[in-house]
Short mmCIF file of C-alpha atoms and ligand atoms in Angstrom, two decimals:
data_model
loop_
_atom_site.label_atom_id
_atom_site.label_comp_id
_atom_site.label_asym_id
_atom_site.label_seq_id
_atom_site.Cartn_x
_atom_site.Cartn_y
_atom_site.Cartn_z
CA MET Q 1190 -0.06 0.30 0.24
CA ALA Q 1191 2.57 2.38 0.84
CA GLU Q 1192 4.79 1.77 -2.42
CA ASP Q 1193 1.49 2.99 -4.07
CA LYS Q 1194 1.85 6.25 -2.49
CA ASN Q 1195 4.39 7.62 -4.30
CA ASN Q 1196 5.06 11.32 -4.18
CA THR Q 1197 4.50 11.72 -7.69
CA LYS Q 1198 0.83 10.59 -7.47
CA VAL Q 1199 -0.03 12.51 -4.13
CA LYS Q 1200 -2.57 14.87 -5.45
CA SER Q 1201 -4.87 14.70 -2.07
CA ILE Q 1202 -4.47 14.47 1.58
CA THR Q 1203 -5.45 10.82 1.38
CA ASP Q 1204 -2.56 9.97 -1.00
CA LEU Q 1205 -0.13 11.27 1.61
CA PRO Q 1206 1.84 8.41 3.25
CA GLY Q 1207 0.48 6.99 6.58
CA VAL Q 1208 -2.61 8.59 5.93
CA GLY Q 1209 -5.39 6.42 5.94
CA SER Q 1210 -9.21 7.36 6.22
CA ALA Q 1211 -9.21 8.08 10.09
CA THR Q 1212 -6.10 10.19 9.97
CA ALA Q 1213 -7.76 12.08 7.04
CA GLU Q 1214 -10.61 12.75 9.10
CA LYS Q 1215 -8.65 13.99 11.98
CA LEU Q 1216 -6.64 16.28 9.43
CA ILE Q 1217 -9.83 17.80 7.79
CA GLU Q 1218 -11.17 18.41 11.28
CA ALA Q 1219 -8.35 20.42 12.48
CA GLY Q 1220 -8.18 22.58 9.48
CA TYR Q 1221 -5.61 20.82 7.58
CA ASP Q 1222 -7.92 20.24 4.46
CA ASN Q 1223 -5.59 20.44 1.63
CA LEU Q 1224 -2.21 19.90 0.61
CA MET Q 1225 -1.11 23.37 0.84
CA SER Q 1226 -1.75 23.57 4.57
CA ILE Q 1227 -0.03 20.61 5.73
CA ALA Q 1228 2.92 21.68 3.71
CA VAL Q 1229 3.35 24.90 5.53
CA ALA Q 1230 2.31 23.14 8.95
CA SER Q 1231 5.25 22.39 11.74
CA PRO Q 1232 5.54 18.63 12.91
CA GLY Q 1233 4.42 19.90 16.17
CA ASP Q 1234 1.04 21.29 14.89
CA LEU Q 1235 0.55 18.06 13.02
CA MET Q 1236 1.86 15.77 16.38
CA GLU Q 1237 -0.68 17.83 18.39
CA SER Q 1238 -3.59 17.48 16.21
CA ILE Q 1239 -3.82 14.26 14.64
CA GLY Q 1240 -1.74 12.38 17.46
CA VAL Q 1241 0.94 10.84 15.49
CA GLY Q 1242 4.60 10.77 16.25
CA GLU Q 1243 7.40 13.13 15.04
CA GLY Q 1244 9.15 10.99 12.30
CA VAL Q 1245 5.15 10.32 10.68
CA ALA Q 1246 4.18 13.94 11.21
CA ARG Q 1247 7.63 14.92 9.23
CA LYS Q 1248 7.17 12.36 6.59
CA ILE Q 1249 3.49 13.85 5.95
CA ILE Q 1250 4.56 17.24 6.03
CA SER Q 1251 7.54 16.47 3.52
CA ALA Q 1252 5.48 14.63 1.14
CA ALA Q 1253 2.91 17.29 1.12
CA ARG Q 1254 5.41 19.71 -0.06
CA ASP Q 1255 6.79 17.21 -2.46
CA ALA Q 1256 3.76 17.09 -3.93
CA LEU Q 1257 3.50 20.97 -4.12
CA GLU Q 1258 6.98 21.32 -5.60
CA MET Q 1259 7.83 23.76 -2.55
CA GLY Q 1260 11.18 24.46 -1.85
CA PHE Q 1261 13.36 26.25 -3.77
CA GLU Q 1262 12.15 29.07 -5.71
CA THR Q 1263 13.85 30.97 -8.52
CA GLY Q 1264 14.72 34.57 -8.32
CA VAL Q 1265 11.63 35.21 -11.18
CA ASP Q 1266 9.14 33.28 -9.21
CA LEU Q 1267 10.09 35.47 -6.00
CA LEU Q 1268 9.72 38.62 -8.10
CA GLU Q 1269 6.16 37.49 -9.49
CA LYS Q 1270 5.06 37.01 -6.00
CA ARG Q 1271 6.21 40.12 -4.70
CA LYS Q 1272 3.99 41.90 -7.38
CA LYS Q 1273 1.33 40.46 -5.69
CA VAL Q 1274 2.10 42.51 -2.71
CA LEU Q 1275 -0.32 45.27 -1.74
CA LYS Q 1276 0.46 48.26 0.42
CA ILE Q 1277 -2.09 49.89 2.77
CA SER Q 1278 -1.94 53.04 3.64
CA THR Q 1279 -1.70 54.61 7.27
CA GLY Q 1280 -3.38 57.38 6.35
CA SER Q 1281 -0.18 59.92 6.47
CA LYS Q 1282 1.73 59.98 3.26
CA ALA Q 1283 5.37 60.56 5.10
CA PHE Q 1284 4.13 57.24 7.26
CA ASP Q 1285 3.49 55.36 3.98
CA ARG Q 1286 6.76 56.70 2.46
CA LEU Q 1287 8.39 55.15 5.44
CA LEU Q 1288 7.53 51.53 4.91
CA GLY Q 1289 8.03 52.02 1.24
CA GLY Q 1290 4.46 52.30 0.13
CA GLY Q 1291 2.66 51.51 3.04
CA VAL Q 1292 1.92 48.17 5.33
CA GLU Q 1293 2.58 45.23 2.94
CA THR Q 1294 0.62 42.56 2.79
CA GLY Q 1295 2.22 38.65 2.92
CA CYS Q 1296 4.29 39.47 6.13
CA ILE Q 1297 4.01 40.90 9.78
CA THR Q 1298 4.20 44.33 10.96
CA GLU Q 1299 4.84 45.09 14.38
CA LEU Q 1300 4.24 48.37 15.53
CA PHE Q 1301 5.37 48.73 19.31
CA GLY Q 1302 5.53 52.06 21.83
CA GLU Q 1303 4.33 53.07 24.90
CA TYR Q 1304 0.54 53.56 26.07
CA GLY Q 1305 -0.98 56.63 24.00
CA SER Q 1306 1.84 56.58 21.37
CA GLY Q 1307 -0.59 55.57 18.70
CA LYS Q 1308 -0.74 52.19 18.02
CA THR Q 1309 -4.35 51.45 18.10
CA GLN Q 1310 -5.02 54.45 16.29
CA VAL Q 1311 -2.92 53.79 13.54
CA ALA Q 1312 -4.88 50.05 13.53
CA HIS Q 1313 -7.69 51.64 12.95
CA SER Q 1314 -6.76 53.57 9.98
CA LEU Q 1315 -5.26 50.72 8.33
CA ALA Q 1316 -8.79 49.18 8.84
CA VAL Q 1317 -10.87 51.58 7.03
CA ASN Q 1318 -7.93 52.37 4.63
CA VAL Q 1319 -8.30 48.61 3.47
CA VAL Q 1320 -12.25 48.84 3.14
CA ALA Q 1321 -11.81 52.09 1.47
CA SER Q 1322 -9.37 51.00 -0.87
CA ASP Q 1323 -11.80 47.83 -2.33
CA PRO Q 1324 -15.26 47.29 -2.31
CA GLU Q 1325 -14.67 43.55 -1.13
CA ALA Q 1326 -11.67 43.98 0.83
CA GLN Q 1327 -12.47 42.54 4.72
CA VAL Q 1328 -10.83 43.21 7.98
CA ILE Q 1329 -10.43 40.75 10.87
CA TYR Q 1330 -9.70 42.54 13.86
CA ILE Q 1331 -8.47 40.81 17.34
CA ASP Q 1332 -8.91 42.89 20.03
CA THR Q 1333 -7.69 41.99 23.34
CA GLU Q 1334 -7.91 45.18 25.53
CA ASN Q 1335 -11.09 46.61 24.45
CA THR Q 1336 -10.07 49.53 22.72
CA PHE Q 1337 -11.88 48.72 19.33
CA ARG Q 1338 -13.93 51.66 18.62
CA PRO Q 1339 -16.72 51.74 15.82
CA GLU Q 1340 -16.95 55.36 16.47
CA ARG Q 1341 -13.22 56.15 15.50
CA ILE Q 1342 -13.87 53.88 12.43
CA ILE Q 1343 -17.19 56.41 11.94
CA ASP Q 1344 -15.05 59.57 12.33
CA MET Q 1345 -12.34 58.35 9.75
CA CYS Q 1346 -15.11 57.02 7.27
CA ASN Q 1347 -16.67 60.32 7.21
CA ALA Q 1348 -13.62 62.22 6.89
CA LYS Q 1349 -13.08 60.13 3.57
CA LYS Q 1350 -16.65 60.48 2.60
CA ILE Q 1351 -17.05 56.83 2.57
CA ASP Q 1352 -20.18 54.82 3.76
CA TYR Q 1353 -19.19 54.06 7.59
CA LYS Q 1354 -22.21 51.29 7.59
CA ASN Q 1355 -20.54 49.21 4.44
CA ALA Q 1356 -17.18 49.85 6.18
CA LEU Q 1357 -18.33 48.38 9.66
CA SER Q 1358 -19.96 45.55 7.94
CA ARG Q 1359 -16.43 44.20 6.80
CA ILE Q 1360 -14.86 44.89 9.84
CA ARG Q 1361 -14.97 41.71 12.21
CA VAL Q 1362 -13.78 42.33 15.48
CA ALA Q 1363 -13.38 39.32 18.27
CA ARG Q 1364 -12.62 40.34 21.54
CA ALA Q 1365 -9.97 38.06 23.15
CA TYR Q 1366 -10.25 37.51 26.88
CA ASN Q 1367 -7.13 35.60 27.41
CA SER Q 1368 -3.93 34.11 25.64
CA ASP Q 1369 -5.65 30.62 24.79
CA HIS Q 1370 -8.48 32.66 23.45
CA GLN Q 1371 -6.90 34.85 21.21
CA MET Q 1372 -4.57 31.77 19.75
CA LEU Q 1373 -7.85 29.82 19.42
CA LEU Q 1374 -9.21 32.94 17.50
CA VAL Q 1375 -6.33 33.22 15.12
CA GLU Q 1376 -6.26 29.59 14.30
CA LYS Q 1377 -9.91 29.99 13.31
CA ILE Q 1378 -9.61 32.77 10.95
CA ASP Q 1379 -8.37 30.16 7.93
CA GLU Q 1380 -11.49 28.57 8.42
CA LEU Q 1381 -13.55 31.73 8.60
CA ILE Q 1382 -12.06 32.77 5.37
CA LYS Q 1383 -12.83 29.68 3.64
CA LYS Q 1384 -16.15 29.11 4.57
CA GLU Q 1385 -17.33 32.78 4.42
CA LYS Q 1386 -15.07 33.11 1.04
CA LEU Q 1387 -13.85 36.47 2.64
CA LYS Q 1388 -11.45 38.57 0.75
CA ALA Q 1389 -9.22 39.37 3.95
CA LYS Q 1390 -6.57 41.86 3.35
CA LEU Q 1391 -5.77 42.64 6.96
CA VAL Q 1392 -5.36 40.69 10.15
CA VAL Q 1393 -4.75 42.89 13.25
CA VAL Q 1394 -3.91 41.74 16.90
CA ASP Q 1395 -4.14 44.42 19.19
CA SER Q 1396 -2.56 44.01 21.55
CA LEU Q 1397 -0.45 41.21 20.61
CA THR Q 1398 1.51 40.66 24.07
CA ALA Q 1399 -0.80 42.03 26.78
CA HIS Q 1400 -2.38 38.91 27.75
CA PHE Q 1401 0.84 36.84 27.61
CA ARG Q 1402 2.47 39.64 29.37
CA ALA Q 1403 -0.29 39.67 32.48
CA GLU Q 1404 -0.65 35.53 32.42
CA PHE Q 1405 2.86 34.30 32.33
CA VAL Q 1406 4.70 36.30 35.29
CA GLY Q 1407 7.50 35.29 36.77
CA ARG Q 1408 10.92 33.96 35.61
CA GLY Q 1409 9.87 30.18 35.54
CA THR Q 1410 7.17 30.83 32.79
CA LEU Q 1411 9.22 32.77 30.58
CA ALA Q 1412 9.67 29.79 28.54
CA GLU Q 1413 6.51 28.61 28.00
CA ARG Q 1414 5.13 32.20 27.21
CA GLN Q 1415 7.87 32.09 24.51
CA GLN Q 1416 6.70 29.25 23.09
CA LYS Q 1417 3.33 29.91 22.94
CA LEU Q 1418 3.89 33.19 21.39
CA ASN Q 1419 6.25 31.42 18.70
CA ARG Q 1420 3.23 29.13 17.68
CA HIS Q 1421 1.06 32.01 17.69
CA MET Q 1422 3.34 34.11 15.31
CA HIS Q 1423 4.01 31.09 12.93
CA GLU Q 1424 0.13 30.78 12.63
CA LEU Q 1425 -0.07 34.46 12.09
CA LEU Q 1426 2.92 34.10 9.55
CA LYS Q 1427 1.09 31.14 7.61
CA LEU Q 1428 -2.05 33.16 7.34
CA ALA Q 1429 -0.15 36.17 5.77
CA ASP Q 1430 1.89 34.15 3.45
CA TYR Q 1431 -1.24 31.53 2.73
CA HIS Q 1432 -3.63 34.45 1.91
CA ASN Q 1433 -1.61 37.29 1.01
CA LEU Q 1434 -2.99 39.47 3.47
CA ALA Q 1435 -1.19 41.79 5.97
CA VAL Q 1436 -0.74 41.02 9.65
CA VAL Q 1437 -0.33 44.14 12.11
CA VAL Q 1438 0.34 43.15 15.37
CA THR Q 1439 0.60 45.68 18.25
CA ASN Q 1440 3.06 45.08 21.19
CA GLN Q 1441 4.01 47.71 24.47
CA VAL Q 1442 7.66 48.23 25.40
CA MET Q 1443 9.19 47.86 28.91
CA ALA Q 1444 11.83 49.75 30.91
CA LYS Q 1445 15.16 48.19 30.05
CA PRO Q 1446 16.70 48.82 33.32
CA ASP Q 1447 20.53 48.51 32.09
CA ILE Q 1448 20.38 50.98 29.33
CA PHE Q 1449 22.00 54.39 30.11
CA PHE Q 1450 22.29 55.58 26.47
CA GLY Q 1451 19.61 55.73 23.78
CA ASP Q 1452 15.85 54.49 24.46
CA PRO Q 1453 15.55 52.84 27.65
CA THR Q 1454 12.67 50.99 26.35
CA GLN Q 1455 12.56 47.50 24.57
CA ALA Q 1456 9.47 45.60 22.90
CA ILE Q 1457 7.67 42.86 25.14
CA GLY Q 1458 8.18 39.38 23.47
CA GLY Q 1459 11.75 39.50 22.82
CA HIS Q 1460 13.41 37.60 19.80
CA VAL Q 1461 10.11 35.55 19.36
CA VAL Q 1462 8.33 38.53 17.89
CA ALA Q 1463 10.76 40.62 17.01
CA HIS Q 1464 12.20 37.80 14.26
CA SER Q 1465 8.55 36.77 13.13
CA SER Q 1466 7.98 40.51 12.30
CA THR Q 1467 9.35 41.45 8.89
CA PHE Q 1468 8.79 44.94 9.54
CA ARG Q 1469 9.10 46.58 12.99
CA VAL Q 1470 7.93 50.02 13.83
CA TYR Q 1471 8.78 52.01 16.90
CA LEU Q 1472 6.01 54.92 17.63
CA ARG Q 1473 6.57 57.18 20.33
CA LYS Q 1474 5.15 60.73 21.45
CA GLY Q 1475 6.76 63.52 19.51
CA LYS Q 1476 6.83 67.36 20.16
CA LYS Q 1477 3.24 69.20 20.64
CA GLY Q 1478 1.28 66.12 20.25
CA THR Q 1479 2.92 64.91 17.47
CA ARG Q 1480 3.68 61.22 16.96
CA VAL Q 1481 7.23 59.74 15.51
CA ALA Q 1482 7.29 56.45 13.84
CA ARG Q 1483 10.55 54.72 13.37
CA LEU Q 1484 11.27 51.88 10.93
CA VAL Q 1485 13.70 49.76 13.15
CA ASP Q 1486 13.82 46.60 11.03
CA SER Q 1487 12.77 46.31 7.62
CA PRO Q 1488 14.51 43.53 4.69
CA ASN Q 1489 14.91 46.31 2.25
CA LEU Q 1490 14.40 49.75 3.77
CA PRO Q 1491 16.54 52.24 5.54
CA GLU Q 1492 16.24 52.71 9.42
CA GLU Q 1493 14.46 56.25 9.47
CA GLU Q 1494 11.81 58.33 11.01
CA CYS Q 1495 8.66 60.16 10.31
CA ALA Q 1496 6.35 62.24 12.07
CA PHE Q 1497 2.41 62.20 11.53
CA ILE Q 1498 -0.90 63.48 13.75
CA ILE Q 1499 -3.67 61.92 15.21
CA THR Q 1500 -6.65 63.96 14.69
CA LYS Q 1501 -10.35 63.21 14.90
CA ASP Q 1502 -10.07 62.39 10.94
CA GLY Q 1503 -7.34 59.48 11.77
CA ILE Q 1504 -3.83 59.53 10.97
CA GLN Q 1505 -2.50 62.46 9.07
CA ASP Q 1506 0.62 64.18 7.62
CA ILE Q 1507 1.47 67.09 10.00
P1 LIG B 629 -1.82 51.55 24.68
O1 LIG B 629 -2.67 50.81 23.67
O2 LIG B 629 -2.32 52.07 25.75
O3 LIG B 629 -0.75 51.01 24.34
O4 LIG B 629 -1.61 52.65 23.54
P2 LIG B 629 -1.91 53.03 21.72
O5 LIG B 629 -0.36 53.06 21.35
O6 LIG B 629 -2.52 51.98 21.51
O7 LIG B 629 -2.52 54.59 21.84
P3 LIG B 629 -3.72 54.86 20.90
O8 LIG B 629 -3.86 54.37 19.83
O9 LIG B 629 -4.99 54.40 21.76
O10 LIG B 629 -3.55 56.26 20.95
C1 LIG B 629 -4.19 57.40 21.91
C2 LIG B 629 -4.18 58.77 21.53
O11 LIG B 629 -4.67 58.99 20.34
C3 LIG B 629 -4.94 59.70 22.68
O12 LIG B 629 -3.95 59.78 23.55
C4 LIG B 629 -4.93 60.92 21.85
O13 LIG B 629 -3.92 61.22 21.86
C5 LIG B 629 -5.21 60.30 20.49
N1 LIG B 629 -6.54 60.11 19.96
C6 LIG B 629 -7.32 58.86 19.90
N2 LIG B 629 -8.72 59.41 19.61
C7 LIG B 629 -8.40 60.70 18.99
C8 LIG B 629 -9.56 61.61 18.50
O14 LIG B 629 -10.69 61.31 18.26
N3 LIG B 629 -9.11 62.82 18.31
C9 LIG B 629 -7.86 63.24 18.54
N4 LIG B 629 -7.43 64.23 18.20
N5 LIG B 629 -6.57 62.29 19.18
C10 LIG B 629 -7.19 61.25 19.32
MG1 LIG B 630 -3.79 50.56 22.12
#
């Protein structure tokens, strides 16, 4: 039987090695209903959701990858992929320029900064600009701190003279009550997009780290927290890549006790969050009520700053 499951013949999940009808059912139930979703899964994901050992999980994933001919892509393929990347406007031209045109789809952008620096306001503005730019586009917004305000969306829509009811109907908000709930919600997004055939172009997680920070206190729990955050980020990255949507996460900063020069703050979540984010933007309060955005990490853009303002109408140039 196993011989029949030659990689060249793998067309659906039941053709994968070691996947009989019972395992296939478990895979589908866990959301792995096509080869692509398995090809981008980690062995740990599969081990957990279908109860197989690591060796089997690796074999299944590897066969799915072979079937899809994943692996090395040529520069030409990657250039084609880059052409599909959309840029979402923040509302400020200077801020968009800093980001190379706006927030990119296909990857994770992290907005970090202290309270009141504008993270949530920028997220609202991005949501409005997504729905304003395409009559079918949808936004999925995971709100962990109860700071999503439809009133702010209405303000921003009015400023752009677009129908706020239509805009609000295309922004789906879910409140996450703890870190497990937050992770579960993100795991459900793929299913939601497929089931309702949503043209989701933006997923916001505001705040990415607040629950994790509150629940995992003390040194002893740090490893567990980082492990969970890692899984969460991995899940978000898969969504971004698979659906060519932008993921925007917000993150607070904490005081760095051992820094005497430069900025004495650092983002929560450490390397796990920093390394999974393709673009990292540090927001801070500037002079006379302005805000400053600093691009601190990007694959192809210089580290630079720009200033913008938050008004009733949203995020704007000074
Ligand atoms: P935390 O979530 O607490 O970490 O902060 P944050 O970075 O998300 O800050 P947020 O985006 O909530 O910014 C709040 C600031 O935005 C407020 O202090 C106001 O200065 C500004 N703001 C929010 N709404 C309005 C508004 O309707 N008009 C104006 N002019 N400013 C606003
Ligand atoms: Mg906020």
